[in-house]
Amino acid sequence: SQELEQSPQSLIVQEGKNLTINCTSSKTLYGLYWYKQKYGEGLIFLMMLQKGGEEKSHEKITAKLDEKKQQSSLHITASQPSHAGIYLCGADPWYGGATNKLIFGTGTLLAVQP
Amino acid sequence: GAGVSQSPSNKVTEKGKDVELRCDPISGHTALYWYRQSLGQGLEFLIYFQGNSAPDKSGLPSDRFSAERTGGSVSTLTIQRTQQEDSAVYLCASSFRLNTEAFFGQGTRLTVV
């Protein structure tokens, strides 16, 4: 079955530092999604990547999908306390066609210390 | 509405009772998803709807779980004879169509005592 592994499981950084979160799949992905979750606020959509080698940025967050479409990274530049939360990668597994079942990694808990 | 709305936000129920969880998707979104998030675990896919149809129900944990969607809009997730292991946050999401970004509601926190 399709599994997504995220690393690290948790991360504490000082404000202003850069950080990277990784998401790895054992199989080729049809689409890769990044979400952020704060307690009591549900999941907030960040970015979606579909093409091998694709890279997208929004404010200080950049997400990349590798050429094989099996690994994605989320990079935050000059972290701020507002970046704190749980980051989840989600993927639509590809088995010769989209399954329409978004599956998720276990998440990365990010804390940013002022 | 502006976003996906779920109700109730919190539900405490006694073991053995039935519960209904409601999801109002974003207007115009044809795809609707239900997920469950248990403490210490990731998001577990339950079921999705394309319009009113649910092509794949294999994610539902047991036959005590059922879901329906009417009018291509509101969806209800029903859990019969609730058990303590059903306690979790139930999240609903909708997207304009399949394989586009999905937007999530705030979730319903279900506690079975």
Short mmCIF file of C-alpha atoms in Angstrom, two decimals:
data_model
loop_
_atom_site.label_atom_id
_atom_site.label_comp_id
_atom_site.label_asym_id
_atom_site.label_seq_id
_atom_site.Cartn_x
_atom_site.Cartn_y
_atom_site.Cartn_z
CA SER A 1 0.00 0.00 0.00
CA GLN A 2 1.05 3.56 -0.54
CA GLU A 3 2.82 5.12 2.41
CA LEU A 4 4.19 8.55 2.97
CA GLU A 5 7.03 9.13 5.38
CA GLN A 6 7.75 12.56 6.74
CA SER A 7 10.90 13.72 8.41
CA PRO A 8 11.68 15.02 10.86
CA GLN A 9 8.74 14.12 13.09
CA SER A 10 9.26 17.32 15.04
CA LEU A 11 11.46 20.34 14.73
CA ILE A 12 12.28 23.26 16.97
CA VAL A 13 14.04 26.19 15.37
CA GLN A 14 14.91 29.69 16.43
CA GLU A 15 13.11 32.51 14.76
CA GLY A 16 14.88 33.58 11.62
CA LYS A 17 16.39 30.19 10.85
CA ASN A 18 15.73 28.22 7.68
CA LEU A 19 14.34 24.72 7.80
CA THR A 20 13.38 21.83 5.51
CA ILE A 21 10.73 19.15 5.90
CA ASN A 22 10.81 16.05 3.72
CA CYS A 23 8.13 13.76 2.43
CA THR A 24 9.04 10.45 0.79
CA SER A 25 6.90 7.93 -1.02
CA SER A 26 7.69 4.35 -1.91
CA LYS A 27 5.80 4.75 -5.17
CA THR A 28 5.42 7.37 -7.87
CA LEU A 29 2.92 10.02 -6.95
CA TYR A 30 0.20 11.48 -9.12
CA GLY A 31 0.04 14.65 -7.07
CA LEU A 32 1.64 15.94 -3.89
CA TYR A 33 -0.03 18.37 -1.54
CA TRP A 34 1.27 20.30 1.43
CA TYR A 35 -1.00 21.34 4.26
CA LYS A 36 -0.51 23.13 7.53
CA GLN A 37 -2.57 22.34 10.58
CA LYS A 38 -2.98 24.39 13.68
CA TYR A 39 -4.92 23.09 16.63
CA GLY A 40 -8.58 23.95 16.28
CA GLU A 41 -8.13 25.45 12.82
CA GLY A 42 -8.36 22.47 10.53
CA LEU A 43 -6.00 21.98 7.60
CA ILE A 44 -4.85 24.88 5.52
CA PHE A 45 -3.88 24.18 1.92
CA LEU A 46 -0.40 25.43 1.06
CA MET A 47 0.64 24.06 -2.33
CA MET A 48 0.08 21.32 -4.85
CA LEU A 49 2.78 19.80 -7.07
CA GLN A 50 2.12 17.49 -9.96
CA LYS A 51 5.01 17.60 -12.38
CA GLY A 52 8.42 16.03 -11.82
CA GLY A 53 10.93 18.73 -10.94
CA GLU A 54 8.19 21.23 -10.16
CA GLU A 55 8.86 23.97 -7.63
CA LYS A 56 6.40 26.43 -6.15
CA SER A 57 6.81 29.27 -3.71
CA HIS A 58 4.42 31.25 -1.60
CA GLU A 59 5.81 33.99 0.60
CA LYS A 60 8.67 32.33 2.49
CA ILE A 61 7.66 28.75 1.80
CA THR A 62 9.01 26.76 -1.16
CA ALA A 63 7.96 23.25 -2.09
CA LYS A 64 9.71 21.00 -4.57
CA LEU A 65 8.87 17.66 -6.15
CA ASP A 66 11.73 15.54 -7.45
CA GLU A 67 11.96 14.29 -11.02
CA LYS A 68 10.89 10.78 -10.06
CA LYS A 69 7.85 12.19 -8.25
CA GLN A 70 8.63 10.21 -5.12
CA GLN A 71 10.05 12.86 -2.83
CA SER A 72 9.04 16.37 -1.92
CA SER A 73 10.59 18.95 0.32
CA LEU A 74 9.11 21.99 2.01
CA HIS A 75 11.55 24.75 2.79
CA ILE A 76 10.83 27.70 5.02
CA THR A 77 13.14 30.68 4.87
CA ALA A 78 13.66 32.98 7.86
CA SER A 79 11.09 31.20 10.02
CA GLN A 80 8.63 33.16 12.12
CA PRO A 81 6.41 32.16 15.04
CA SER A 82 3.46 32.24 12.64
CA HIS A 83 5.00 29.28 10.81
CA ALA A 84 4.56 27.03 13.84
CA GLY A 85 2.15 24.13 13.43
CA ILE A 86 1.92 20.67 11.97
CA TYR A 87 2.91 20.29 8.36
CA LEU A 88 1.32 17.43 6.48
CA CYS A 89 2.14 16.12 3.07
CA GLY A 90 -0.66 14.43 1.20
CA ALA A 91 -0.53 12.47 -1.99
CA ASP A 92 -2.76 11.03 -4.59
CA PRO A 93 -1.13 7.66 -5.24
CA TRP A 94 -0.58 6.67 -8.81
CA TYR A 95 -1.27 3.19 -9.95
CA GLY A 96 -1.64 3.93 -13.61
CA GLY A 97 -4.35 6.41 -12.88
CA ALA A 98 -5.42 8.72 -10.11
CA THR A 99 -7.18 6.95 -7.29
CA ASN A 100 -8.72 10.06 -5.83
CA LYS A 101 -7.75 8.89 -2.38
CA LEU A 102 -5.65 11.52 -0.75
CA ILE A 103 -3.39 9.84 1.78
CA PHE A 104 -1.28 11.71 4.31
CA GLY A 105 2.00 11.43 6.10
CA THR A 106 2.05 11.49 9.89
CA GLY A 107 3.07 15.13 9.96
CA THR A 108 5.96 17.25 11.16
CA LEU A 109 5.45 19.36 14.25
CA LEU A 110 7.25 22.66 13.90
CA ALA A 111 7.91 25.01 16.80
CA VAL A 112 9.57 28.38 16.25
CA GLN A 113 11.19 29.96 19.28
CA PRO A 114 11.28 33.75 19.39
CA GLY B 1 -20.41 29.60 2.12
CA ALA B 2 -16.85 30.82 2.15
CA GLY B 3 -15.37 27.58 3.39
CA VAL B 4 -16.16 24.01 4.33
CA SER B 5 -18.42 23.94 7.35
CA GLN B 6 -18.73 21.00 9.71
CA SER B 7 -21.16 20.48 12.54
CA PRO B 8 -21.13 19.91 15.35
CA SER B 9 -17.64 21.08 16.21
CA ASN B 10 -17.63 18.87 19.27
CA LYS B 11 -19.70 15.84 20.13
CA VAL B 12 -19.63 13.73 23.26
CA THR B 13 -21.71 10.60 23.10
CA GLU B 14 -22.24 7.48 25.12
CA LYS B 15 -20.93 4.16 23.89
CA GLY B 16 -23.57 2.39 21.84
CA LYS B 17 -25.33 5.53 20.64
CA ASP B 18 -25.57 6.60 17.00
CA VAL B 19 -24.08 9.90 15.84
CA GLU B 20 -24.40 11.98 12.69
CA LEU B 21 -21.70 14.33 11.50
CA ARG B 22 -22.51 16.93 8.91
CA CYS B 23 -20.39 18.56 6.23
CA ASP B 24 -21.32 21.54 4.08
CA PRO B 25 -18.78 21.80 1.25
CA ILE B 26 -17.78 24.91 -0.63
CA SER B 27 -20.48 25.81 -3.10
CA GLY B 28 -19.76 24.37 -6.54
CA HIS B 29 -17.30 21.76 -5.33
CA THR B 30 -18.17 18.40 -6.82
CA ALA B 31 -15.76 16.25 -4.82
CA LEU B 32 -16.14 15.70 -1.09
CA TYR B 33 -13.88 13.69 1.22
CA TRP B 34 -14.13 12.36 4.77
CA TYR B 35 -11.05 11.71 6.90
CA ARG B 36 -10.44 10.64 10.48
CA GLN B 37 -7.58 11.84 12.62
CA SER B 38 -6.88 9.92 15.79
CA LEU B 39 -4.49 10.98 18.53
CA GLY B 40 -0.95 10.12 17.55
CA GLN B 41 -1.93 8.94 14.11
CA GLY B 42 -2.07 10.50 10.74
CA LEU B 43 -5.06 11.34 8.64
CA GLU B 44 -7.02 8.25 7.69
CA PHE B 45 -9.02 8.33 4.48
CA LEU B 46 -12.59 7.14 4.92
CA ILE B 47 -14.61 7.86 1.78
CA TYR B 48 -14.99 10.31 -1.07
CA PHE B 49 -17.93 11.45 -3.15
CA GLN B 50 -17.99 12.59 -6.75
CA GLY B 51 -21.35 14.29 -6.94
CA ASN B 52 -23.69 12.08 -4.92
CA SER B 53 -21.85 8.91 -5.77
CA ALA B 54 -19.27 7.19 -3.54
CA PRO B 55 -17.24 4.92 -5.87
CA ASP B 56 -14.99 3.59 -3.14
CA LYS B 57 -16.19 2.78 0.36
CA SER B 58 -13.27 0.54 1.28
CA GLY B 59 -11.83 3.11 3.68
CA LEU B 60 -14.76 2.93 6.05
CA PRO B 61 -13.51 1.15 9.20
CA SER B 62 -16.54 -1.08 9.70
CA ASP B 63 -20.15 -1.56 8.66
CA ARG B 64 -21.15 0.71 11.54
CA PHE B 65 -19.92 3.61 9.40
CA SER B 66 -21.95 4.97 6.51
CA ALA B 67 -22.02 8.18 4.55
CA GLU B 68 -24.31 9.83 2.09
CA ARG B 69 -24.41 12.97 0.05
CA THR B 70 -27.53 14.59 -1.31
CA GLY B 71 -28.03 17.21 -4.00
CA GLY B 72 -24.32 17.18 -4.70
CA SER B 73 -23.84 19.27 -1.61
CA VAL B 74 -24.29 18.37 2.05
CA SER B 75 -22.84 15.09 3.29
CA THR B 76 -23.58 13.16 6.45
CA LEU B 77 -21.29 10.62 8.08
CA THR B 78 -23.18 8.30 10.39
CA ILE B 79 -21.62 6.09 13.01
CA GLN B 80 -23.91 3.50 14.54
CA ARG B 81 -23.41 1.89 17.93
CA THR B 82 -20.38 4.05 18.66
CA GLN B 83 -17.34 2.51 20.33
CA GLN B 84 -14.58 4.20 22.28
CA GLU B 85 -12.13 3.59 19.44
CA ASP B 86 -14.32 5.80 17.25
CA SER B 87 -13.16 8.81 19.26
CA ALA B 88 -11.26 11.06 16.86
CA VAL B 89 -11.47 14.25 14.89
CA TYR B 90 -13.50 13.73 11.74
CA LEU B 91 -12.46 16.04 8.94
CA CYS B 92 -14.36 16.83 5.78
CA ALA B 93 -12.82 18.36 2.67
CA SER B 94 -14.11 19.44 -0.70
CA SER B 95 -12.54 20.26 -4.03
CA PHE B 96 -13.79 21.76 -7.27
CA ARG B 97 -13.21 18.43 -8.94
CA LEU B 98 -11.15 15.36 -8.25
CA ASN B 99 -7.38 15.81 -8.21
CA THR B 100 -7.45 19.51 -7.47
CA GLU B 101 -6.59 21.07 -4.15
CA ALA B 102 -8.93 20.11 -1.36
CA PHE B 103 -10.06 22.53 1.31
CA PHE B 104 -10.75 21.24 4.78
CA GLY B 105 -13.32 22.07 7.40
CA GLN B 106 -12.48 22.60 11.05
CA GLY B 107 -13.46 19.08 11.92
CA THR B 108 -15.79 17.45 14.40
CA ARG B 109 -14.16 16.21 17.57
CA LEU B 110 -16.02 13.06 18.59
CA THR B 111 -15.57 11.65 22.07
CA VAL B 112 -17.21 8.37 22.97
CA VAL B 113 -17.49 7.81 26.70
#
